[in-house]
Amino acid sequence: MPLLGDIPLAEVGAGEVEALHEMLAAAGISTALARRIHATLSSALADAERDGLIAQNPCAQGAPTTWGAVRTGGVVVAAGRPVPRNHRR
C-alpha cells in the first residue's frame, strides 16, 4: 500500500496502522474513504496472516479512533486534536 511506504510487511503493526489513520484524518480524507482504505489494508493483512507472512493482522486489533470525527468529553476530535466548529462535517 503506497501510504505505508517502504515499511516491511513484518514491521507493520498497530502503531503504523494508527499513524496511517492519523495521516488520513490530517489530510482531510472523508470518513467513507478512510474506511475503504482501512478495509483494503485489513483484507490484505488478513491474507498475509492466513499465508503465514505475519503473526497477526494489526487491523484486527480494534476499530480506528482517528478517522472521522469523534466526540470526546463534548469536544469533537479528529487525529487527536479538537476540530474547529466550522471544519466539522
mmCIF file of C-alpha atoms in Angstrom:
data_model
loop_
_atom_site.group_PDB
_atom_site.id
_atom_site.type_symbol
_atom_site.label_atom_id
_atom_site.label_comp_id
_atom_site.label_asym_id
_atom_site.label_seq_id
_atom_site.Cartn_x
_atom_site.Cartn_y
_atom_site.Cartn_z
ATOM 1 C CA MET A 1 0.000 0.000 0.000
ATOM 2 C CA PRO A 2 1.650 3.261 -1.096
ATOM 3 C CA LEU A 3 0.786 5.191 2.075
ATOM 4 C CA LEU A 4 2.840 2.771 4.154
ATOM 5 C CA GLY A 5 5.893 3.443 2.025
ATOM 6 C CA ASP A 6 8.862 1.150 2.426
ATOM 7 C CA ILE A 7 7.823 -0.437 5.733
ATOM 8 C CA PRO A 8 8.465 -4.191 5.518
ATOM 9 C CA LEU A 9 5.291 -6.266 5.885
ATOM 10 C CA ALA A 10 6.533 -7.939 9.074
ATOM 11 C CA GLU A 11 7.024 -4.498 10.672
ATOM 12 C CA VAL A 12 3.505 -3.199 10.031
ATOM 13 C CA GLY A 13 1.889 -3.138 13.448
ATOM 14 C CA ALA A 14 -0.880 -1.330 15.287
ATOM 15 C CA GLY A 15 1.291 1.801 15.549
ATOM 16 C CA GLU A 16 1.749 2.009 11.786
ATOM 17 C CA VAL A 17 -1.969 1.464 11.200
ATOM 18 C CA GLU A 18 -2.803 4.197 13.716
ATOM 19 C CA ALA A 19 -0.280 6.536 12.048
ATOM 20 C CA LEU A 20 -1.981 5.848 8.713
ATOM 21 C CA HIS A 21 -5.359 6.784 10.228
ATOM 22 C CA GLU A 22 -3.886 9.992 11.619
ATOM 23 C CA MET A 23 -2.341 10.834 8.242
ATOM 24 C CA LEU A 24 -5.700 10.315 6.508
ATOM 25 C CA ALA A 25 -7.533 12.456 9.066
ATOM 26 C CA ALA A 26 -4.921 15.224 8.837
ATOM 27 C CA ALA A 27 -5.232 15.178 5.040
ATOM 28 C CA GLY A 28 -8.969 15.764 5.326
ATOM 29 C CA ILE A 29 -9.881 12.424 3.756
ATOM 30 C CA SER A 30 -13.591 11.685 4.142
ATOM 31 C CA THR A 31 -14.625 9.113 6.717
ATOM 32 C CA ALA A 32 -16.074 6.923 3.959
ATOM 33 C CA LEU A 33 -12.806 6.882 2.008
ATOM 34 C CA ALA A 34 -10.778 6.294 5.188
ATOM 35 C CA ARG A 35 -12.981 3.297 5.979
ATOM 36 C CA ARG A 36 -12.443 1.897 2.456
ATOM 37 C CA ILE A 37 -8.674 2.350 2.757
ATOM 38 C CA HIS A 38 -8.729 0.637 6.164
ATOM 39 C CA ALA A 39 -10.856 -2.229 4.790
ATOM 40 C CA THR A 40 -8.452 -2.749 1.874
ATOM 41 C CA LEU A 41 -5.452 -2.770 4.199
ATOM 42 C CA SER A 42 -7.210 -5.095 6.637
ATOM 43 C CA SER A 43 -8.072 -7.516 3.848
ATOM 44 C CA ALA A 44 -4.502 -7.557 2.545
ATOM 45 C CA LEU A 45 -3.111 -8.104 6.044
ATOM 46 C CA ALA A 46 -5.669 -10.870 6.708
ATOM 47 C CA ASP A 47 -4.383 -12.630 3.583
ATOM 48 C CA ALA A 48 -0.797 -12.173 4.788
ATOM 49 C CA GLU A 49 -1.745 -13.613 8.195
ATOM 50 C CA ARG A 50 -3.527 -16.577 6.589
ATOM 51 C CA ASP A 51 -0.465 -17.223 4.401
ATOM 52 C CA GLY A 52 1.846 -17.151 7.432
ATOM 53 C CA LEU A 53 3.644 -13.962 6.368
ATOM 54 C CA ILE A 54 2.698 -12.135 9.579
ATOM 55 C CA ALA A 55 1.704 -13.445 13.007
ATOM 56 C CA GLN A 56 -1.375 -11.248 13.450
ATOM 57 C CA ASN A 57 -3.357 -8.741 11.407
ATOM 58 C CA PRO A 58 -2.798 -5.392 13.163
ATOM 59 C CA CYS A 59 -6.080 -4.070 11.752
ATOM 60 C CA ALA A 60 -7.950 -6.767 13.686
ATOM 61 C CA GLN A 61 -6.926 -5.176 16.999
ATOM 62 C CA GLY A 62 -9.882 -2.816 17.083
ATOM 63 C CA ALA A 63 -11.600 -0.069 15.200
ATOM 64 C CA PRO A 64 -9.646 3.062 14.350
ATOM 65 C CA THR A 65 -10.218 6.054 16.590
ATOM 66 C CA THR A 66 -8.722 8.750 14.391
ATOM 67 C CA TRP A 67 -10.732 8.708 11.184
ATOM 68 C CA GLY A 68 -13.717 10.870 11.006
ATOM 69 C CA ALA A 69 -14.596 12.997 13.951
ATOM 70 C CA VAL A 70 -15.365 11.524 17.338
ATOM 71 C CA ARG A 71 -16.865 13.247 20.345
ATOM 72 C CA THR A 72 -14.618 13.157 23.396
ATOM 73 C CA GLY A 73 -15.939 14.811 26.513
ATOM 74 C CA GLY A 74 -18.218 17.101 24.493
ATOM 75 C CA VAL A 75 -15.420 18.167 22.116
ATOM 76 C CA VAL A 76 -15.233 16.889 18.549
ATOM 77 C CA VAL A 77 -11.769 15.460 17.933
ATOM 78 C CA ALA A 78 -10.021 14.148 14.811
ATOM 79 C CA ALA A 79 -6.426 12.931 14.665
ATOM 80 C CA GLY A 80 -6.208 13.561 18.399
ATOM 81 C CA ARG A 81 -6.860 17.309 18.097
ATOM 82 C CA PRO A 82 -10.020 19.392 18.641
ATOM 83 C CA VAL A 83 -11.771 20.222 15.362
ATOM 84 C CA PRO A 84 -12.868 23.850 14.964
ATOM 85 C CA ARG A 85 -16.670 24.041 14.755
ATOM 86 C CA ASN A 86 -16.544 25.467 11.206
ATOM 87 C CA HIS A 87 -14.478 22.449 9.972
ATOM 88 C CA ARG A 88 -16.758 19.710 11.261
ATOM 89 C CA ARG A 89 -18.507 17.506 8.690
#
